N, CA, C and O atoms as a Tinker XYZ file with bonds, in Angstrom:
   464  protein
     1  N    135.339000  170.575000   77.401000    73     2
     2  CA   134.674000  170.342000   78.645000    64     1     3
     3  C    133.523000  169.138000   78.383000    63     2     4     5
     4  O    132.754000  169.079000   77.424000    81     3
     5  N    133.609000  168.340000   79.340000    73     3     6
     6  CA   132.736000  166.941000   79.137000    64     5     7
     7  C    131.469000  167.142000   79.511000    63     6     8     9
     8  O    131.139000  167.612000   80.600000    81     7
     9  N    130.663000  166.769000   78.563000    73     7    10
    10  CA   129.111000  166.817000   78.805000    64     9    11
    11  C    128.732000  165.866000   79.916000    63    10    12    13
    12  O    129.069000  164.692000   79.762000    81    11
    13  N    128.089000  166.198000   80.997000    73    11    14
    14  CA   127.805000  165.348000   82.153000    64    13    15
    15  C    126.333000  164.723000   81.914000    63    14    16    17
    16  O    125.949000  163.653000   82.386000    81    15
    17  N    125.673000  165.490000   81.191000    73    15    18
    18  CA   124.111000  165.119000   81.019000    64    17    19
    19  C    124.064000  163.668000   80.150000    63    18    20    21
    20  O    124.774000  163.453000   79.168000    81    19
    21  N    123.186000  162.817000   80.655000    73    19    22
    22  CA   123.060000  161.487000   80.196000    64    21    23
    23  C    121.568000  161.613000   79.418000    63    22    24    25
    24  O    121.156000  160.533000   78.997000    81    23
    25  N    120.926000  162.476000   79.232000    73    23    26
    26  CA   119.614000  162.486000   78.798000    64    25    27
    27  C    119.503000  163.765000   77.707000    63    26    28    29
    28  O    120.001000  164.865000   77.949000    81    27
    29  N    118.872000  163.495000   76.638000    73    27    30
    30  CA   118.549000  164.649000   75.844000    64    29    31
    31  C    117.690000  165.647000   76.238000    63    30    32    33
    32  O    116.579000  165.310000   76.647000    81    31
    33  N    117.980000  166.777000   76.198000    73    31    34
    34  CA   117.236000  167.813000   76.541000    64    33    35
    35  C    116.404000  168.537000   75.311000    63    34    36    37
    36  O    116.993000  168.781000   74.257000    81    35
    37  N    115.076000  168.854000   75.480000    73    35    38
    38  CA   114.410000  169.511000   74.386000    64    37    39
    39  C    113.947000  170.708000   74.928000    63    38    40    41
    40  O    113.644000  170.896000   76.106000    81    39
    41  N    113.895000  171.751000   73.734000    73    39    42
    42  CA   113.275000  173.043000   74.048000    64    41    43
    43  C    111.913000  172.764000   74.299000    63    42    44    45
    44  O    111.287000  171.938000   73.635000    81    43
    45  N    111.396000  173.456000   75.285000    73    43    46
    46  CA   110.037000  173.376000   75.608000    64    45    47
    47  C    109.666000  174.737000   76.128000    63    46    48    49
    48  O    110.229000  175.190000   77.125000    81    47
    49  N    108.761000  175.382000   75.501000    73    47    50
    50  CA   108.296000  176.657000   75.876000    64    49    51
    51  C    107.150000  176.779000   76.783000    63    50    52    53
    52  O    106.563000  177.857000   76.876000    81    51
    53  N    106.771000  175.698000   77.493000    73    51    54
    54  CA   105.612000  175.875000   78.391000    64    53    55
    55  C    106.093000  176.529000   79.672000    63    54    56    57
    56  O    107.132000  177.181000   79.784000    81    55
    57  N    105.180000  176.266000   80.655000    73    55    58
    58  CA   105.471000  176.809000   82.024000    64    57    59
    59  C    105.411000  175.776000   82.987000    63    58    60    61
    60  O    104.709000  174.796000   82.741000    81    59
    61  N    106.131000  175.857000   84.195000    73    59    62
    62  CA   106.217000  175.102000   85.328000    64    61    63
    63  C    105.839000  175.676000   86.578000    63    62    64    65
    64  O    106.466000  176.645000   87.007000    81    63
    65  N    104.864000  175.176000   87.221000    73    63    66
    66  CA   104.611000  175.571000   88.529000    64    65    67
    67  C    105.429000  174.936000   89.780000    63    66    68    69
    68  O    105.480000  173.711000   89.898000    81    67
    69  N    106.004000  175.711000   90.619000    73    67    70
    70  CA   106.554000  174.987000   91.705000    64    69    71
    71  C    105.923000  175.349000   92.958000    63    70    72    73
    72  O    105.798000  176.489000   93.405000    81    71
    73  N    105.500000  174.151000   93.528000    73    71    74
    74  CA   104.812000  174.194000   94.935000    64    73    75
    75  C    106.001000  174.104000   95.881000    63    74    76    77
    76  O    106.678000  173.082000   95.995000    81    75
    77  N    106.208000  175.178000   96.521000    73    75    78
    78  CA   107.277000  175.115000   97.507000    64    77    79
    79  C    107.027000  174.748000   98.959000    63    78    80    81
    80  O    105.928000  175.028000   99.439000    81    79
    81  N    107.949000  174.146000   99.703000    73    79    82
    82  CA   107.567000  173.994000  101.092000    64    81    83
    83  C    107.085000  174.980000  101.791000    63    82    84    85
    84  O    107.684000  176.056000  101.793000    81    83
    85  N    105.916000  174.803000  102.516000    73    83    86
    86  CA   105.153000  175.880000  103.178000    64    85    87
    87  C    104.109000  176.235000  102.644000    63    86    88    89
    88  O    103.268000  176.935000  103.209000    81    87
    89  N    103.999000  175.708000  101.230000    73    87    90
    90  CA   102.641000  175.925000  100.419000    64    89    91
    91  C    102.866000  177.008000   99.462000    63    90    92    93
    92  O    102.069000  177.076000   98.526000    81    91
    93  N    103.790000  177.848000   99.529000    73    91    94
    94  CA   103.732000  179.027000   98.603000    64    93    95
    95  C    104.031000  178.404000   97.115000    63    94    96    97
    96  O    104.620000  177.331000   96.988000    81    95
    97  N    103.568000  179.183000   96.000000    73    95    98
    98  CA   103.457000  178.764000   94.738000    64    97    99
    99  C    104.082000  179.514000   93.730000    63    98   100   101
   100  O    103.805000  180.700000   93.910000    81    99
   101  N    104.789000  179.357000   92.767000    73    99   102
   102  CA   105.198000  180.340000   91.743000    64   101   103
   103  C    105.254000  179.608000   90.365000    63   102   104   105
   104  O    105.536000  178.418000   90.226000    81   103
   105  N    105.005000  180.318000   89.556000    73   103   106
   106  CA   105.112000  179.662000   88.172000    64   105   107
   107  C    106.146000  180.503000   87.212000    63   106   108   109
   108  O    106.302000  181.724000   87.218000    81   107
   109  N    106.801000  179.551000   86.397000    73   107   110
   110  CA   107.985000  180.179000   85.852000    64   109   111
   111  C    107.952000  179.620000   84.372000    63   110   112   113
   112  O    107.386000  178.537000   84.220000    81   111
   113  N    108.480000  180.220000   83.305000    73   111   114
   114  CA   108.596000  179.919000   82.001000    64   113   115
   115  C    109.737000  178.798000   81.846000    63   114   116   117
   116  O    110.805000  178.980000   82.430000    81   115
   117  N    109.524000  177.583000   81.033000    73   115   118
   118  CA   110.394000  176.768000   80.880000    64   117   119
   119  C    111.427000  177.074000   79.658000    63   118   120   121
   120  O    111.051000  177.644000   78.634000    81   119
   121  N    112.584000  176.698000   79.838000    73   119   122
   122  CA   113.532000  176.837000   78.567000    64   121   123
   123  C    113.628000  175.483000   78.018000    63   122   124   125
   124  O    113.424000  175.398000   76.807000    81   123
   125  N    113.926000  174.286000   78.728000    73   123   126
   126  CA   114.122000  172.975000   78.202000    64   125   127
   127  C    113.666000  171.926000   79.206000    63   126   128   129
   128  O    113.429000  172.231000   80.375000    81   127
   129  N    113.554000  170.782000   78.774000    73   127   130
   130  CA   113.140000  169.673000   79.682000    64   129   131
   131  C    113.764000  168.261000   79.203000    63   130   132   133
   132  O    114.029000  168.129000   78.008000    81   131
   133  N    113.976000  167.333000   79.994000    73   131   134
   134  CA   114.360000  166.158000   79.621000    64   133   135
   135  C    113.766000  165.173000   80.553000    63   134   136   137
   136  O    112.923000  165.541000   81.371000    81   135
   137  N    114.175000  163.881000   80.472000    73   135   138
   138  CA   113.547000  162.763000   81.304000    64   137   139
   139  C    113.946000  162.881000   82.719000    63   138   140   141
   140  O    113.338000  162.389000   83.669000    81   139
   141  N    115.231000  163.713000   82.774000    73   139   142
   142  CA   115.847000  163.719000   84.166000    64   141   143
   143  C    115.500000  164.991000   84.990000    63   142   144   145
   144  O    115.532000  165.050000   86.219000    81   143
   145  N    115.172000  165.974000   84.166000    73   143   146
   146  CA   115.195000  167.289000   84.845000    64   145   147
   147  C    114.643000  168.390000   83.842000    63   146   148   149
   148  O    114.132000  168.150000   82.748000    81   147
   149  N    114.857000  169.773000   84.473000    73   147   150
   150  CA   114.271000  170.772000   83.520000    64   149   151
   151  C    115.157000  172.006000   83.840000    63   150   152   153
   152  O    115.919000  171.959000   84.806000    81   151
   153  N    115.074000  173.123000   83.042000    73   151   154
   154  CA   115.632000  174.337000   83.366000    64   153   155
   155  C    114.408000  175.506000   83.082000    63   154   156   157
   156  O    113.766000  175.512000   82.032000    81   155
   157  N    114.216000  176.364000   84.040000    73   155   158
   158  CA   113.316000  177.292000   83.938000    64   157   159
   159  C    113.876000  178.795000   84.264000    63   158   160   161
   160  O    114.636000  179.004000   85.210000    81   159
   161  N    113.466000  179.704000   83.474000    73   159   162
   162  CA   113.885000  181.042000   83.671000    64   161   163
   163  C    113.329000  181.638000   85.189000    63   162   164   165
   164  O    112.207000  181.451000   85.658000    81   163
   165  N    114.249000  182.269000   85.695000    73   163   166
   166  CA   113.690000  182.974000   87.082000    64   165   167
   167  C    114.970000  183.996000   87.463000    63   166   168   169
   168  O    116.132000  183.627000   87.636000    81   167
   169  N    114.530000  185.202000   87.541000    73   167   170
   170  CA   115.469000  186.234000   88.107000    64   169   171
   171  C    115.832000  186.039000   89.427000    63   170   172   173
   172  O    116.918000  186.454000   89.832000    81   171
   173  N    114.978000  185.400000   90.216000    73   171   174
   174  CA   115.257000  185.139000   91.665000    64   173   175
   175  C    116.069000  183.980000   91.742000    63   174   176   177
   176  O    115.939000  183.009000   90.996000    81   175
   177  N    117.009000  184.097000   92.755000    73   175   178
   178  CA   117.654000  182.897000   93.095000    64   177   179
   179  C    116.717000  181.939000   94.051000    63   178   180   181
   180  O    116.050000  182.363000   94.995000    81   179
   181  N    116.794000  180.580000   93.634000    73   179   182
   182  CA   116.239000  179.667000   94.736000    64   181   183
   183  C    117.306000  178.868000   95.303000    63   182   184   185
   184  O    118.234000  178.535000   94.566000    81   183
   185  N    117.291000  178.486000   96.632000    73   183   186
   186  CA   118.285000  177.675000   97.257000    64   185   187
   187  C    118.446000  176.473000   96.407000    63   186   188   189
   188  O    117.468000  175.914000   95.910000    81   187
   189  N    119.650000  176.069000   96.233000    73   187   190
   190  CA   120.313000  174.964000   95.644000    64   189   191
   191  C    119.924000  173.975000   96.886000    63   190   192   193
   192  O    120.112000  174.267000   98.067000    81   191
   193  N    119.280000  172.604000   96.360000    73   191   194
   194  CA   118.809000  171.634000   97.588000    64   193   195
   195  C    117.583000  171.600000   97.761000    63   194   196   197
   196  O    117.073000  170.583000   98.231000    81   195
   197  N    116.778000  172.760000   97.407000    73   195   198
   198  CA   115.456000  172.933000   97.811000    64   197   199
   199  C    114.570000  171.810000   97.040000    63   198   200   201
   200  O    114.650000  171.635000   95.824000    81   199
   201  N    113.754000  171.105000   97.861000    73   199   202
   202  CA   112.934000  170.093000   97.311000    64   201   203
   203  C    111.501000  170.781000   97.012000    63   202   204   205
   204  O    111.075000  171.673000   97.745000    81   203
   205  N    110.833000  170.340000   95.964000    73   203   206
   206  CA   109.477000  171.013000   95.713000    64   205   207
   207  C    108.737000  170.165000   94.788000    63   206   208   209
   208  O    109.292000  169.181000   94.299000    81   207
   209  N    107.440000  170.483000   94.485000    73   207   210
   210  CA   106.817000  169.750000   93.595000    64   209   211
   211  C    106.680000  170.578000   92.230000    63   210   212   213
   212  O    106.085000  171.654000   92.168000    81   211
   213  N    107.199000  170.054000   91.322000    73   211   214
   214  CA   107.279000  170.669000   89.707000    64   213   215
   215  C    105.855000  170.245000   89.150000    63   214   216   217
   216  O    105.471000  169.076000   89.193000    81   215
   217  N    105.119000  171.260000   88.635000    73   215   218
   218  CA   103.948000  170.943000   87.824000    64   217   219
   219  C    104.022000  171.427000   86.672000    63   218   220   221
   220  O    103.675000  172.586000   86.448000    81   219
   221  N    104.540000  170.532000   85.642000    73   219   222
   222  CA   104.674000  170.976000   84.148000    64   221   223
   223  C    103.366000  171.120000   83.519000    63   222   224   225
   224  O    102.608000  170.152000   83.467000    81   223
   225  N    103.018000  172.348000   82.997000    73   223   226
   226  CA   101.746000  172.684000   82.450000    64   225   227
   227  C    101.597000  172.105000   81.072000    63   226   228   229
   228  O    102.475000  172.183000   80.213000    81   227
   229  N    100.294000  171.449000   80.893000    73   227   230
   230  CA   100.194000  170.973000   79.507000    64   229   231
   231  C     98.976000  171.666000   79.023000    63   230   232   233
   232  O     99.034000  172.896000   79.023000    81   231
   233  N     98.013000  171.172000   78.660000    73   231   234
   234  CA    96.899000  171.925000   78.085000    64   233   235
   235  C     95.797000  171.913000   79.170000    63   234   236   237
   236  O     95.539000  170.979000   79.929000    81   235
   237  N     95.113000  173.284000   79.096000    73   235   238
   238  CA    94.029000  173.418000   80.097000    64   237   239
   239  C     94.582000  173.175000   81.485000    63   238   240   241
   240  O     95.700000  173.585000   81.796000    81   239
   241  N     93.750000  172.464000   82.375000    73   239   242
   242  CA    94.205000  172.130000   83.625000    64   241   243
   243  C     95.039000  171.070000   84.014000    63   242   244   245
   244  O     95.337000  170.768000   85.170000    81   243
   245  N     95.477000  170.398000   82.737000    73   243   246
   246  CA    96.333000  169.112000   83.007000    64   245   247
   247  C     97.756000  169.607000   83.137000    63   246   248   249
   248  O     98.132000  170.570000   82.469000    81   247
   249  N     98.514000  169.011000   83.931000    73   247   250
   250  CA    99.834000  169.139000   84.158000    64   249   251
   251  C    100.415000  167.734000   84.586000    63   250   252   253
   252  O     99.666000  166.794000   84.854000    81   251
   253  N    101.886000  167.636000   84.640000    73   251   254
   254  CA   102.580000  166.538000   85.143000    64   253   255
   255  C    103.192000  166.861000   86.546000    63   254   256   257
   256  O    103.936000  167.836000   86.651000    81   255
   257  N    102.926000  166.138000   87.542000    73   255   258
   258  CA   103.303000  166.642000   88.902000    64   257   259
   259  C    104.506000  165.524000   89.300000    63   258   260   261
   260  O    104.358000  164.302000   89.275000    81   259
   261  N    105.610000  166.181000   89.636000    73   259   262
   262  CA   107.008000  165.522000   89.806000    64   261   263
   263  C    107.593000  166.093000   91.026000    63   262   264   265
   264  O    107.490000  167.300000   91.246000    81   263
   265  N    108.145000  165.375000   91.759000    73   263   266
   266  CA   108.815000  165.836000   93.064000    64   265   267
   267  C    110.307000  165.992000   92.206000    63   266   268   269
   268  O    110.752000  165.148000   91.428000    81   267
   269  N    110.924000  167.241000   92.546000    73   267   270
   270  CA   112.092000  167.708000   91.886000    64   269   271
   271  C    112.990000  168.398000   93.052000    63   270   272   273
   272  O    112.440000  168.793000   94.080000    81   271
   273  N    114.138000  168.506000   92.894000    73   271   274
   274  CA   115.138000  169.182000   93.484000    64   273   275
   275  C    115.969000  170.245000   92.795000    63   274   276   277
   276  O    116.406000  169.957000   91.681000    81   275
   277  N    116.258000  171.482000   93.325000    73   275   278
   278  CA   117.065000  172.478000   92.627000    64   277   279
   279  C    118.387000  172.034000   92.788000    63   278   280   281
   280  O    118.843000  171.665000   93.871000    81   279
   281  N    119.066000  172.065000   91.634000    73   279   282
   282  CA   120.613000  171.683000   91.561000    64   281   283
   283  C    121.218000  172.842000   91.280000    63   282   284   285
   284  O    122.307000  173.002000   91.832000    81   283
   285  N    120.720000  173.940000   90.385000    73   283   286
   286  CA   121.428000  175.197000   89.808000    64   285   287
   287  C    120.431000  176.353000   90.155000    63   286   288   289
   288  O    119.203000  176.288000   90.102000    81   287
   289  N    121.116000  177.305000   90.482000    73   287   290
   290  CA   120.288000  178.671000   90.701000    64   289   291
   291  C    121.366000  179.650000   90.318000    63   290   292   293
   292  O    122.476000  179.547000   90.841000    81   291
   293  N    121.132000  180.508000   89.517000    73   291   294
   294  CA   122.134000  181.697000   89.173000    64   293   295
   295  C    121.652000  183.096000   88.894000    63   294   296   297
   296  O    122.392000  183.991000   88.488000    81   295
   297  N    120.289000  183.236000   89.152000    73   295   298
   298  CA   119.697000  184.742000   88.915000    64   297   299
   299  C    119.292000  184.776000   87.506000    63   298   300   301
   300  O    118.720000  185.786000   87.096000    81   299
   301  N    119.545000  183.693000   86.635000    73   299   302
   302  CA   118.944000  183.854000   85.424000    64   301   303
   303  C    117.961000  182.643000   85.144000    63   302   304   305
   304  O    117.024000  182.700000   84.348000    81   303
   305  N    118.300000  181.547000   85.902000    73   303   306
   306  CA   117.318000  180.616000   85.974000    64   305   307
   307  C    117.641000  179.413000   86.975000    63   306   308   309
   308  O    118.619000  179.440000   87.722000    81   307
   309  N    116.808000  178.442000   86.926000    73   307   310
   310  CA   116.910000  177.304000   87.953000    64   309   311
   311  C    116.987000  175.912000   87.066000    63   310   312   313
   312  O    116.251000  175.643000   86.116000    81   311
   313  N    117.960000  175.158000   87.551000    73   311   314
   314  CA   118.037000  173.832000   86.975000    64   313   315
   315  C    117.462000  172.801000   87.974000    63   314   316   317
   316  O    117.822000  172.911000   89.146000    81   315
   317  N    116.589000  171.790000   87.629000    73   315   318
   318  CA   116.092000  171.011000   88.645000    64   317   319
   319  C    116.284000  169.458000   88.125000    63   318   320   321
   320  O    116.175000  169.022000   86.979000    81   319
   321  N    116.576000  168.834000   89.229000    73   319   322
   322  CA   116.561000  167.167000   88.750000    64   321   323
   323  C    115.275000  166.617000   89.230000    63   322   324   325
   324  O    114.809000  167.009000   90.300000    81   323
   325  N    114.708000  165.780000   88.544000    73   323   326
   326  CA   113.467000  165.059000   88.981000    64   325   327
   327  C    113.762000  163.893000   89.921000    63   326   328   329
   328  O    114.661000  163.119000   89.592000    81   327
   329  N    113.148000  163.705000   90.966000    73   327   330
   330  CA   113.456000  162.799000   92.077000    64   329   331
   331  C    112.437000  161.770000   92.309000    63   330   332   333
   332  O    112.756000  160.733000   92.892000    81   331
   333  N    111.248000  161.965000   91.906000    73   331   334
   334  CA   110.120000  160.967000   92.078000    64   333   335
   335  C    108.956000  161.333000   91.228000    63   334   336   337
   336  O    108.523000  162.478000   91.098000    81   335
   337  N    108.508000  160.311000   90.689000    73   335   338
   338  CA   107.188000  160.469000   89.893000    64   337   339
   339  C    106.362000  159.085000   89.634000    63   338   340   341
   340  O    106.974000  158.016000   89.626000    81   339
   341  N    105.278000  159.126000   89.472000    73   339   342
   342  CA   104.556000  157.899000   89.285000    64   341   343
   343  C    104.797000  157.569000   87.710000    63   342   344   345
   344  O    105.022000  158.429000   86.857000    81   343
   345  N    104.708000  156.121000   87.471000    73   343   346
   346  CA   105.007000  155.520000   86.398000    64   345   347
   347  C    104.080000  156.210000   85.028000    63   346   348   349
   348  O    104.505000  156.406000   83.889000    81   347
   349  N    102.953000  156.439000   85.465000    73   347   350
   350  CA   101.924000  156.988000   84.444000    64   349   351
   351  C    102.522000  158.469000   84.053000    63   350   352   353
   352  O    102.509000  158.880000   82.893000    81   351
   353  N    102.950000  159.081000   84.953000    73   351   354
   354  CA   103.544000  160.496000   84.922000    64   353   355
   355  C    104.813000  160.345000   83.922000    63   354   356   357
   356  O    105.013000  161.024000   82.915000    81   355
   357  N    105.555000  159.387000   84.387000    73   355   358
   358  CA   106.949000  159.112000   83.601000    64   357   359
   359  C    106.661000  158.862000   82.190000    63   358   360   361
   360  O    107.482000  159.275000   81.371000    81   359
   361  N    105.504000  158.181000   81.739000    73   359   362
   362  CA   105.325000  157.759000   80.457000    64   361   363
   363  C    104.948000  158.989000   79.653000    63   362   364   365
   364  O    105.371000  159.210000   78.519000    81   363
   365  N    104.078000  159.808000   80.362000    73   363   366
   366  CA   103.580000  161.073000   79.662000    64   365   367
   367  C    104.614000  162.037000   79.469000    63   366   368   369
   368  O    104.513000  162.724000   78.453000    81   367
   369  N    105.795000  162.280000   80.386000    73   367   370
   370  CA   106.838000  162.973000   80.266000    64   369   371
   371  C    107.655000  162.567000   79.064000    63   370   372   373
   372  O    108.080000  163.311000   78.180000    81   371
   373  N    107.815000  161.162000   79.188000    73   371   374
   374  CA   108.542000  160.514000   78.026000    64   373   375
   375  C    107.941000  160.780000   76.580000    63   374   376   377
   376  O    108.665000  160.927000   75.596000    81   375
   377  N    106.684000  160.826000   76.540000    73   375   378
   378  CA   106.012000  161.333000   75.234000    64   377   379
   379  C    106.195000  162.757000   74.715000    63   378   380   381
   380  O    106.324000  163.122000   73.546000    81   379
   381  N    106.179000  163.538000   75.922000    73   379   382
   382  CA   106.366000  164.943000   75.673000    64   381   383
   383  C    107.669000  165.152000   75.176000    63   382   384   385
   384  O    107.854000  165.850000   74.178000    81   383
   385  N    108.726000  164.523000   75.881000    73   383   386
   386  CA   109.900000  164.705000   75.308000    64   385   387
   387  C    110.177000  164.206000   73.871000    63   386   388   389
   388  O    110.761000  164.934000   73.068000    81   387
   389  N    109.741000  162.915000   73.535000    73   387   390
   390  CA   109.664000  162.532000   72.376000    64   389   391
   391  C    109.020000  163.469000   71.198000    63   390   392   393
   392  O    109.598000  163.682000   70.132000    81   391
   393  N    107.940000  163.914000   71.492000    73   391   394
   394  CA   107.316000  164.806000   70.591000    64   393   395
   395  C    108.139000  166.078000   70.351000    63   394   396   397
   396  O    108.002000  166.646000   69.267000    81   395
   397  N    109.004000  166.586000   71.290000    73   395   398
   398  CA   109.758000  167.936000   71.142000    64   397   399
   399  C    111.046000  167.690000   70.704000    63   398   400   401
   400  O    111.820000  168.622000   70.484000    81   399
   401  N    111.463000  166.131000   70.503000    73   399   402
   402  CA   112.980000  165.818000   70.158000    64   401   403
   403  C    113.248000  165.819000   68.690000    63   402   404   405
   404  O    112.458000  165.318000   67.890000    81   403
   405  N    114.368000  166.387000   68.344000    73   403   406
   406  CA   114.825000  166.093000   66.994000    64   405   407
   407  C    115.047000  164.908000   66.504000    63   406   408   409
   408  O    114.906000  164.638000   65.311000    81   407
   409  N    115.409000  164.114000   67.375000    73   407   410
   410  CA   115.625000  162.702000   67.091000    64   409   411
   411  C    114.805000  161.723000   68.354000    63   410   412   413
   412  O    115.409000  161.275000   69.329000    81   411
   413  N    113.626000  161.557000   68.147000    73   411   414
   414  CA   112.750000  160.643000   69.085000    64   413   415
   415  C    113.167000  159.414000   69.318000    63   414   416   417
   416  O    113.059000  159.003000   70.474000    81   415
   417  N    113.709000  158.582000   68.343000    73   415   418
   418  CA   114.448000  157.342000   68.617000    64   417   419
   419  C    115.531000  157.382000   69.645000    63   418   420   421
   420  O    115.722000  156.353000   70.294000    81   419
   421  N    116.297000  158.480000   69.885000    73   419   422
   422  CA   117.288000  158.711000   70.757000    64   421   423
   423  C    116.978000  158.577000   72.116000    63   422   424   425
   424  O    117.729000  158.083000   72.957000    81   423
   425  N    115.651000  159.110000   72.351000    73   423   426
   426  CA   114.999000  158.938000   73.666000    64   425   427
   427  C    114.917000  157.495000   74.145000    63   426   428   429
   428  O    115.316000  157.175000   75.265000    81   427
   429  N    114.425000  156.681000   73.331000    73   427   430
   430  CA   114.311000  155.124000   73.375000    64   429   431
   431  C    115.615000  154.616000   73.692000    63   430   432   433
   432  O    115.809000  153.829000   74.618000    81   431
   433  N    116.566000  155.084000   72.884000    73   431   434
   434  CA   117.832000  154.435000   73.061000    64   433   435
   435  C    118.429000  154.723000   74.478000    63   434   436   437
   436  O    119.018000  153.871000   75.143000    81   435
   437  N    118.206000  156.058000   74.880000    73   435   438
   438  CA   118.855000  156.430000   76.053000    64   437   439
   439  C    118.145000  155.684000   77.221000    63   438   440   441
   440  O    118.830000  155.433000   78.213000    81   439
   441  N    116.816000  155.301000   77.200000    73   439   442
   442  CA   116.210000  154.478000   78.075000    64   441   443
   443  C    116.966000  152.978000   78.132000    63   442   444   445
   444  O    117.326000  152.423000   79.170000    81   443
   445  N    117.101000  152.521000   76.938000    73   443   446
   446  CA   117.774000  151.151000   76.743000    64   445   447
   447  C    119.087000  151.208000   77.489000    63   446   448   449
   448  O    119.391000  150.273000   78.229000    81   447
   449  N    119.857000  152.218000   77.343000    73   447   450
   450  CA   121.163000  152.353000   78.007000    64   449   451
   451  C    121.033000  152.424000   79.443000    63   450   452   453
   452  O    121.921000  151.898000   80.113000    81   451
   453  N    120.088000  152.978000   80.009000    73   451   454
   454  CA   119.922000  153.090000   81.505000    64   453   455
   455  C    119.520000  151.811000   82.146000    63   454   456   457
   456  O    119.654000  151.654000   83.360000    81   455
   457  N    119.013000  150.860000   81.341000    73   455   458
   458  CA   118.624000  149.706000   81.795000    64   457   459
   459  C    119.742000  148.726000   81.854000    63   458   460   461
   460  O    119.681000  147.786000   82.647000    81   459
   461  N    120.728000  148.886000   81.087000    73   459   462
   462  CA   121.640000  147.908000   80.830000    64   461   463
   463  C    122.666000  147.974000   81.965000    63   462   464
   464  O    123.615000  147.191000   81.985000    81   463
């Protein structure tokens, strides 16, 4: 089976808060994260295509706020793709992924490939 992902995923045992349309909020444990999206554990299925604000928890009250869309939901977890974020948030996300990657240089290489 061909790998469709173009970005390195790294294990990240943090938490993500999801601000849903209508204002409801849920917090889920993360399994992994990349520059393009994340996977969070959830026993509840979430509608594919749902857009929300993902708040990746860092230390204390600090978080990364990213507009995201659910692309997979199967009763074990949800996969989300990042749709929009501020440049400063992207730089912080990039640093987070680099710090948790086995090969941090690969992250920079991937960015160079996407610019080509």
